[in-house]
Coordinates of C-alpha atoms (C1' of nucleotides) in Angstrom, one line a residue:
Chain A
M119 CA -8.4 10.1 4.7
R120 CA -8.0 10.4 8.8
S121 CA -4.7 11.2 10.4
Y122 CA -3.0 8.2 11.7
D123 CA -1.6 11.0 13.4
Q124 CA 2.3 8.9 13.2
Y125 CA 5.2 10.1 12.7
C126 CA 5.7 7.0 11.2
G127 CA 7.3 7.5 6.7
L128 CA 4.6 4.2 5.7
A129 CA 1.5 6.1 7.8
R130 CA 2.4 9.1 5.8
S131 CA 2.6 7.8 2.4
L132 CA -0.8 5.8 3.5
E133 CA -2.1 9.5 4.4
V134 CA -1.1 10.4 0.8
V135 CA -2.2 6.9 -1.5
G136 CA -3.9 4.7 1.0
D137 CA -7.4 5.3 0.2
R138 CA -9.1 2.8 -1.7
W139 CA -8.7 3.8 -5.6
N140 CA -5.8 5.5 -5.1
L141 CA -2.7 3.1 -5.5
L142 CA -5.1 2.0 -8.9
I143 CA -5.3 5.6 -10.4
V144 CA -1.5 6.0 -9.6
R145 CA -1.3 2.1 -11.9
E146 CA -3.6 3.6 -14.5
L147 CA -1.5 6.4 -14.9
L148 CA 1.9 4.7 -14.3
I149 CA 0.4 3.3 -17.7
S150 CA -0.2 6.0 -18.7
P151 CA -1.2 10.1 -18.8
A152 CA -4.7 9.8 -19.2
R153 CA -7.8 11.7 -19.7
Y154 CA -10.6 11.8 -17.3
R155 CA -12.7 9.0 -19.2
D156 CA -9.9 7.0 -20.0
L157 CA -9.4 6.3 -16.0
Q158 CA -13.3 6.2 -15.8
T159 CA -13.2 3.3 -17.9
G160 CA -10.0 1.5 -16.6
L161 CA -10.9 1.2 -13.9
P162 CA -13.8 -0.5 -14.1
G163 CA -16.3 -0.2 -10.7
I164 CA -15.2 3.6 -9.6
A165 CA -17.6 5.5 -8.8
T166 CA -17.6 9.0 -10.9
N167 CA -17.8 11.2 -7.5
L168 CA -14.7 9.4 -5.7
L169 CA -13.1 9.7 -9.1
A170 CA -13.4 13.1 -8.9
D171 CA -12.5 13.0 -5.6
R172 CA -9.4 11.1 -5.1
L173 CA -7.8 12.8 -8.0
R174 CA -8.2 15.9 -6.1
H175 CA -6.7 14.8 -3.4
L176 CA -3.9 12.8 -5.6
E177 CA -3.4 16.6 -7.3
A178 CA -3.5 19.0 -3.8
T179 CA -0.5 16.4 -1.8
G180 CA 1.8 16.8 -5.0
V181 CA 1.4 13.1 -6.9
V182 CA -0.9 14.3 -9.8
E183 CA -0.4 16.8 -12.3
R184 CA -4.0 18.0 -14.3
R185 CA -3.5 19.8 -17.2
L186 CA -5.2 20.8 -20.5
A187 CA -3.7 18.4 -23.5
G188 CA -4.1 19.2 -27.2
E189 CA -6.2 21.0 -29.5
S190 CA -8.8 21.3 -27.3
N191 CA -7.3 22.1 -23.8
A192 CA -8.7 18.5 -23.1
V193 CA -7.9 17.5 -19.2
E194 CA -5.7 15.3 -18.7
Y195 CA -3.9 14.2 -16.2
A196 CA -0.5 12.5 -15.3
L197 CA 1.9 11.3 -12.4
T198 CA 4.5 14.2 -11.5
A199 CA 7.7 12.5 -10.7
W200 CA 7.4 12.0 -7.1
G201 CA 4.2 10.1 -8.4
A202 CA 6.2 8.2 -11.1
E203 CA 8.4 6.8 -8.3
L204 CA 5.9 4.8 -7.3
R205 CA 6.5 2.7 -9.5
T206 CA 9.1 0.7 -7.2
P207 CA 6.0 0.0 -4.4
I208 CA 4.2 -1.4 -6.5
E209 CA 6.3 -3.5 -8.5
G210 CA 6.9 -5.1 -5.4
L211 CA 3.1 -5.9 -4.5
L212 CA 3.2 -7.0 -7.5
R213 CA 5.4 -9.3 -7.1
W214 CA 4.1 -9.7 -3.8
S215 CA 1.1 -11.0 -4.9
L216 CA 2.0 -13.6 -6.9
P217 CA 0.2 -16.3 -5.1
L218 CA -2.8 -14.4 -5.9
M219 CA -2.7 -14.7 -9.7
V220 CA -1.5 -18.7 -10.3
S221 CA -5.2 -19.2 -10.3
G222 CA -6.3 -17.0 -12.9
P223 CA -8.8 -14.0 -12.9
K224 CA -12.5 -15.0 -11.6
D225 CA -15.3 -15.4 -13.3
S226 CA -16.1 -11.8 -11.9
D227 CA -13.0 -10.1 -13.2
T228 CA -12.6 -7.3 -15.1
F229 CA -9.2 -7.5 -17.3
R230 CA -7.4 -5.0 -19.0
P231 CA -3.9 -6.5 -21.1
T232 CA -2.8 -3.1 -20.3
W233 CA -2.3 -4.0 -17.4
L234 CA 0.9 -6.3 -18.2
A235 CA 2.7 -3.7 -18.9
L236 CA 3.1 -3.3 -15.2
A237 CA 3.1 -7.0 -14.1
I238 CA 5.7 -8.1 -16.7
P239 CA 8.3 -5.7 -16.2
A240 CA 8.3 -6.6 -12.6
L241 CA 8.6 -9.9 -12.6
L242 CA 10.8 -10.3 -15.5
D243 CA 12.9 -8.1 -14.1
S244 CA 13.3 -9.3 -10.6
R245 CA 15.3 -12.4 -12.7
A246 CA 17.2 -10.7 -14.7
T247 CA 20.7 -11.5 -16.0
A248 CA 21.0 -11.6 -19.2
R249 CA 19.1 -9.5 -21.9
P250 CA 18.2 -10.0 -25.7
A251 CA 17.4 -7.8 -27.7
T252 CA 13.4 -9.3 -28.2
A253 CA 11.0 -7.3 -29.5
I254 CA 7.6 -9.8 -29.1
G255 CA 4.4 -9.0 -30.0
L256 CA 2.0 -10.5 -26.6
D257 CA -1.6 -11.2 -28.2
V258 CA -3.3 -11.1 -25.1
G259 CA -7.9 -11.0 -24.9
G260 CA -7.4 -10.0 -28.8
E261 CA -5.4 -6.7 -27.9
L262 CA -1.2 -6.9 -29.0
L263 CA 0.9 -5.3 -27.5
Q264 CA 4.6 -5.1 -27.4
L265 CA 7.4 -6.4 -25.1
S266 CA 10.8 -5.6 -25.5
A267 CA 14.0 -5.7 -23.7
T268 CA 15.5 -2.0 -23.0
E269 CA 19.0 -1.2 -20.9
S270 CA 17.1 -0.6 -17.6
G271 CA 14.3 -2.7 -17.6
F272 CA 11.8 -4.6 -20.5
E273 CA 9.1 -3.0 -21.6
V274 CA 5.4 -3.3 -22.4
D275 CA 3.6 -1.4 -24.7
P276 CA 1.2 -1.4 -27.0
H277 CA 2.2 -2.7 -30.5
D278 CA 3.9 0.8 -32.8
G279 CA 3.5 -1.4 -35.8
R280 CA 6.6 -2.3 -36.0
P281 CA 8.1 -5.9 -36.6
L282 CA 7.6 -8.4 -34.1
E283 CA 10.9 -11.2 -33.9
A284 CA 8.1 -13.7 -32.3
T285 CA 4.8 -13.6 -31.9
V286 CA 3.1 -14.6 -28.3
R287 CA -0.9 -15.6 -28.4
A288 CA -1.3 -16.2 -24.3
D289 CA -3.4 -16.4 -21.7
P290 CA -3.4 -13.7 -19.5
A291 CA -2.7 -16.1 -15.5
G292 CA -0.1 -18.1 -18.7
L293 CA 2.1 -15.2 -19.1
L294 CA 2.2 -14.4 -15.6
G295 CA 3.2 -17.6 -14.9
L296 CA 6.2 -17.4 -17.6
A297 CA 7.2 -14.3 -16.4
A298 CA 7.6 -14.9 -13.0
G299 CA 10.2 -18.0 -14.2
A300 CA 7.0 -20.8 -12.3
L301 CA 6.7 -21.4 -16.1
D302 CA 8.7 -22.5 -18.8
V303 CA 7.5 -22.2 -22.5
D304 CA 7.3 -26.4 -22.8
T305 CA 4.8 -26.4 -19.9
A306 CA 3.1 -23.9 -20.7
Q307 CA 2.5 -24.9 -24.9
A308 CA 1.7 -27.9 -23.7
L309 CA -1.5 -26.3 -20.9
G310 CA -2.5 -24.5 -23.9
L311 CA -2.1 -21.5 -21.9
V312 CA 0.2 -20.2 -24.5
D313 CA 0.7 -20.1 -29.0
I314 CA 3.7 -18.7 -30.3
D315 CA 3.8 -17.6 -34.1
G316 CA 7.6 -17.5 -35.4
D317 CA 10.5 -18.7 -33.7
D318 CA 10.1 -19.9 -30.0
A319 CA 13.8 -19.7 -29.5
I320 CA 13.8 -15.8 -29.3
V321 CA 10.4 -16.2 -27.0
R322 CA 12.4 -19.0 -24.9
A323 CA 14.8 -16.7 -24.1
A324 CA 13.1 -13.7 -23.4
F325 CA 11.4 -15.0 -20.8
A326 CA 14.6 -17.8 -19.5
C327 CA 16.3 -14.6 -18.3
Chain B
M142 CA -13.1 -4.6 2.0
R143 CA -15.3 -4.8 -1.0
S144 CA -13.2 -7.0 -4.3
Y145 CA -12.4 -4.6 -7.0
D146 CA -13.1 -7.6 -9.8
Q147 CA -9.8 -7.0 -11.6
Y148 CA -7.5 -9.2 -12.8
C149 CA -4.3 -7.7 -11.6
G150 CA -2.0 -8.3 -9.7
L151 CA -2.2 -4.5 -7.7
A152 CA -6.2 -4.8 -6.9
R153 CA -5.8 -8.2 -6.0
S154 CA -3.0 -7.0 -3.6
L155 CA -5.2 -4.1 -1.7
E156 CA -7.6 -6.6 -0.9
V157 CA -5.5 -7.9 1.6
V158 CA -3.3 -6.1 2.4
G159 CA -5.1 -2.5 1.3
D160 CA -7.0 -1.4 4.2
R161 CA -6.9 0.9 6.7
W162 CA -4.6 -0.5 8.9
N163 CA -3.8 -3.5 8.1
L164 CA -0.1 -2.2 6.6
L165 CA 0.5 -0.3 9.7
I166 CA -0.1 -3.9 11.4
V167 CA 2.5 -5.4 9.1
R168 CA 4.5 -2.9 9.7
E169 CA 4.9 -3.9 14.2
L170 CA 5.3 -7.2 13.7
L171 CA 7.1 -6.4 10.8
I172 CA 9.8 -5.2 13.4
S173 CA 8.6 -8.1 15.7
P174 CA 6.0 -10.5 16.6
A175 CA 3.4 -9.4 19.2
R176 CA 0.6 -10.0 21.6
Y177 CA -2.6 -7.8 21.1
R178 CA -1.8 -5.2 24.1
D179 CA 1.4 -5.0 22.0
L180 CA -0.1 -3.9 18.6
Q181 CA -2.7 -1.6 20.2
T182 CA 0.1 0.6 22.1
G183 CA 2.0 0.2 18.3
L184 CA -1.0 1.5 16.6
P185 CA -2.4 4.0 18.7
G186 CA -5.9 5.1 17.5
I187 CA -7.3 2.1 16.5
A188 CA -10.5 0.7 17.5
T189 CA -10.2 -2.8 19.5
N190 CA -13.0 -4.0 17.0
L191 CA -11.3 -3.0 14.0
L192 CA -7.6 -4.7 14.9
A193 CA -9.8 -7.9 15.8
D194 CA -11.1 -7.6 12.3
R195 CA -7.8 -7.1 10.7
L196 CA -6.2 -9.7 12.7
R197 CA -9.0 -11.8 11.9
H198 CA -8.4 -11.0 8.3
L199 CA -5.1 -11.0 7.6
E200 CA -5.0 -14.6 9.5
A201 CA -7.6 -16.1 6.4
T202 CA -5.9 -14.5 3.7
G203 CA -2.2 -16.1 5.0
V204 CA -0.4 -12.5 6.0
V205 CA -0.6 -13.2 9.7
E206 CA -0.1 -16.2 11.9
R207 CA -1.8 -16.5 15.3
R208 CA -0.5 -18.5 17.5
L209 CA -0.1 -19.6 20.7
A210 CA 3.1 -18.7 23.0
G211 CA 5.1 -18.8 26.2
E212 CA 4.8 -20.9 29.8
S213 CA 0.9 -18.9 30.2
N214 CA 0.6 -20.5 26.6
A215 CA -0.5 -15.6 25.9
V216 CA -1.8 -15.1 21.7
E217 CA 0.6 -14.0 20.0
Y218 CA 0.7 -12.5 16.4
A219 CA 3.8 -12.8 13.9
L220 CA 3.8 -12.5 9.5
T221 CA 3.9 -15.8 7.5
A222 CA 7.0 -16.3 5.5
W223 CA 4.7 -14.9 2.6
G224 CA 3.2 -11.5 4.8
A225 CA 7.1 -11.2 5.5
E226 CA 7.9 -10.9 1.9
L227 CA 5.4 -7.2 2.4
R228 CA 8.6 -5.6 3.6
T229 CA 9.8 -4.8 -0.2
P230 CA 6.8 -3.3 -1.1
I231 CA 6.9 -1.2 2.7
E232 CA 10.2 -0.7 2.4
G233 CA 9.7 1.4 -0.9
L234 CA 6.8 3.9 0.7
L235 CA 9.6 4.2 3.5
R236 CA 11.7 5.8 0.4
W237 CA 9.6 7.4 -0.7
S238 CA 7.5 8.8 1.5
L239 CA 10.8 10.7 2.1
P240 CA 9.9 14.3 1.3
L241 CA 6.8 13.9 3.6
M242 CA 8.4 13.1 6.9
V243 CA 11.6 16.1 6.0
S244 CA 9.2 18.4 8.0
G245 CA 9.5 17.4 11.0
P246 CA 6.4 15.4 13.2
K247 CA 3.6 17.2 14.3
D248 CA 2.7 18.0 17.4
S249 CA -0.2 15.6 17.0
D250 CA 1.9 12.8 15.8
T251 CA 3.1 9.1 18.4
F252 CA 6.8 8.6 17.5
R253 CA 7.6 5.8 18.3
P254 CA 11.5 4.6 18.3
T255 CA 11.0 1.9 16.7
W256 CA 10.1 2.3 13.8
L257 CA 13.6 3.4 13.1
A258 CA 14.4 -0.2 12.8
L259 CA 13.1 -0.3 9.2
A260 CA 12.8 3.2 7.9
I261 CA 17.2 3.9 9.0
P262 CA 17.8 0.4 7.1
A263 CA 15.1 1.2 4.4
L264 CA 17.2 4.1 4.0
L265 CA 20.5 3.1 4.0
D266 CA 20.4 0.1 2.4
S267 CA 19.1 2.2 -0.9
R268 CA 23.2 3.7 -1.1
A269 CA 24.9 1.6 0.6
T270 CA 27.7 0.7 -1.1
A271 CA 30.9 0.0 1.5
R272 CA 29.5 -1.5 5.2
P273 CA 32.0 -1.1 8.1
A274 CA 31.5 -3.7 10.8
T275 CA 29.9 -1.0 13.3
A276 CA 27.8 -0.8 16.1
I277 CA 25.9 2.8 16.9
G278 CA 23.9 3.5 19.5
L279 CA 21.0 5.9 18.7
D280 CA 19.5 7.2 21.9
V281 CA 16.7 8.7 20.6
G282 CA 13.7 9.6 22.9
G283 CA 14.7 8.0 25.2
E284 CA 15.3 4.9 24.4
L285 CA 18.4 2.5 22.6
L286 CA 18.7 1.6 19.8
Q287 CA 21.6 -0.2 18.1
L288 CA 22.7 0.1 13.9
S289 CA 24.6 -3.0 12.8
A290 CA 25.7 -3.3 9.3
T291 CA 25.3 -7.6 8.6
E292 CA 26.5 -8.9 5.2
S293 CA 22.2 -8.1 4.2
G294 CA 22.5 -4.8 5.0
F295 CA 21.3 -2.4 8.4
E296 CA 19.8 -3.7 10.7
V297 CA 18.5 -1.4 14.4
D298 CA 17.3 -3.5 17.4
P299 CA 16.8 -2.9 20.8
H300 CA 20.2 -2.6 22.4
D301 CA 21.3 -6.3 23.0
G302 CA 23.7 -4.5 26.0
R303 CA 27.0 -5.8 23.9
P304 CA 29.9 -2.0 24.0
L305 CA 29.2 0.2 21.3
E306 CA 31.5 2.0 18.6
A307 CA 30.3 5.4 19.3
T308 CA 26.4 6.5 20.2
V309 CA 24.1 9.1 18.9
R310 CA 21.7 11.0 20.3
A311 CA 19.5 11.8 17.9
D312 CA 16.5 14.4 16.2
P313 CA 14.3 11.0 14.6
A314 CA 13.3 14.1 11.2
G315 CA 17.4 14.3 11.6
L316 CA 18.5 11.2 11.8
L317 CA 16.1 9.9 8.7
G318 CA 17.9 13.0 7.1
L319 CA 21.4 11.2 7.8
A320 CA 20.0 8.0 6.5
A321 CA 18.6 9.0 3.1
G322 CA 22.2 10.7 2.3
A323 CA 20.2 14.6 2.5
L324 CA 21.9 14.7 5.5
D325 CA 25.5 15.1 6.4
V326 CA 26.7 14.3 10.5
D327 CA 28.6 18.7 10.3
T328 CA 25.3 20.0 8.9
A329 CA 23.4 17.6 11.4
Q330 CA 25.6 18.7 14.1
A331 CA 25.7 21.9 13.7
L332 CA 22.2 22.7 13.7
G333 CA 21.8 20.4 16.7
L334 CA 20.0 17.0 15.6
V335 CA 22.6 15.2 16.2
D336 CA 25.0 15.0 19.5
I337 CA 28.0 12.2 18.8
D338 CA 29.2 10.6 22.4
G339 CA 32.2 8.6 21.3
D340 CA 34.1 8.9 17.8
D341 CA 32.3 10.9 15.4
A342 CA 34.2 8.7 12.4
I343 CA 32.3 5.5 12.9
V344 CA 29.2 7.6 12.9
R345 CA 30.6 9.5 9.7
A346 CA 31.5 5.8 8.3
A347 CA 28.5 4.3 8.9
F348 CA 25.9 7.8 7.5
A349 CA 28.3 8.0 4.0
C350 CA 27.9 4.7 2.8
Chain C
dC158 C1' -4.9 -8.1 34.1
dC159 C1' -5.5 -9.7 28.1
dG160 C1' -8.3 -10.9 24.8
dC161 C1' -11.7 -9.7 22.0
dA162 C1' -17.3 -8.6 21.6
dT163 C1' -21.2 -5.0 21.2
dC164 C1' -23.6 -0.7 20.4
dC165 C1' -23.9 3.8 19.1
dT166 C1' -22.7 7.1 16.1
dC167 C1' -20.7 9.3 12.9
dA168 C1' -17.8 9.9 8.6
dT169 C1' -16.6 7.6 3.4
dG170 C1' -17.9 5.0 -0.1
dG171 C1' -21.3 3.6 -3.7
dA172 C1' -24.3 4.0 -7.2
dT173 C1' -27.4 7.0 -9.8
dA174 C1' -29.3 11.2 -12.0
dC175 C1' -27.9 15.1 -13.3
dT176 C1' -25.4 19.9 -15.5
dG177 C1' -22.6 23.4 -17.6
Chain D
dC183 C1' -16.7 15.0 -21.6
dA184 C1' -16.6 16.6 -17.2
dG185 C1' -17.5 16.6 -13.5
dT186 C1' -22.0 17.5 -9.5
dA187 C1' -25.3 16.5 -6.6
dT188 C1' -28.1 13.5 -4.0
dC189 C1' -29.5 9.0 -1.3
dC190 C1' -28.6 5.1 1.1
dA191 C1' -25.3 1.6 2.3
dT192 C1' -21.2 0.2 4.5
dG193 C1' -17.5 0.8 7.8
dA194 C1' -14.9 3.9 10.7
dG195 C1' -13.9 5.7 15.5
dG196 C1' -15.0 5.0 20.1
dA197 C1' -16.9 3.8 25.1
dT198 C1' -18.2 0.5 27.2
dG199 C1' -18.9 -5.2 28.4
dC200 C1' -17.8 -9.4 29.8
dG201 C1' -15.1 -13.9 29.7
dG202 C1' -10.8 -16.0 30.9

DNA sequence: CCGCATCCTCATGGATACTG
DNA sequence: CAGTATCCATGAGGATGCGG
């Protein structure tokens, strides 16, 4: 990134994360630390030279940490504490993007259920008042995720095998609509966007907050 | 901007505002609607073909509105309601950028006092508890701005001529440090970063919230 | 003047192949 | 697996032109 040469926080932020792919790499690492190969598959379409380039830049600027993890001293990338603070502006953009998402995926779009691990909490937290202590399974695209309420907000993680109070088989766009409050459970069911297994009062409570 | 082809709100946001200069154009328009020429001077370094290109794109995507204003039917650009909602993620990036700003401006950096109209409220509001009803003058780079507390948060605008309770002549980096709480008034004065004219208790109260 | 459009050059991005 | 190297396509930057 060529410098903007402006003494402005936004310009300086963009010199660090404004280049193409940078924020999407941060997105992947906010979901979880990852290997080089994981990043390639989580970022369909990125050229390998660009990924290497961006990772070097993000490491040099203090956003990303490169470390050797595990038995085999495998290369692993993770966010630094400062890099993880990008969660807030990214959640802001996720909320802002809602009008762009309601139309659903294009045919050419790839979709990874793990991306919901950022979007659902961002949408729910922005309107949360009561927080039921709930663990709900989200079966989206065949992958089972787990929505749970914590003290600090909502979390979506890979299902860890613990018993779930209900399971929602859902279409990605429908799930976002529910999380944003743009859609209620009855309508979503009527439209065939979600299919609830178990007590749907639990699901209603979680998405009605 | 070439599409990322991902059904992810962040990716779709970036397809709208992720290209170089886009968010800086939004910054200028968050400060105030502007003419083409105003944007050129507020965005030093932008090529005129790029500015025209970006404005077309932002208009086509519904972020910016182009309208004819004033006597002479002069072309004016302003944010749409949706575009103005970018204030939240931009404020997030402004807060995130603080570690990049404490070192002060480079020699090659340009600086425009109006940029503080976004940064100061973003930094103050993130830690605001009590809000004194204060109108403080900010004399930075020779331009007089006015910091005032409203119900919804802090505002920085061009000085409108009304009486000020105090005036702070300040260095940009010092002012950001004060707003972020990284610097207190005594230290800033001792370092010669700020020079207070009038009752400095007012200034202390405003920046200590 | 203002609000762009055109032209040209050079830096960056993208796709693919290849390597320690 | 974790990247480099290479080559081509695209986009950025700067200068200039031009109608209103």
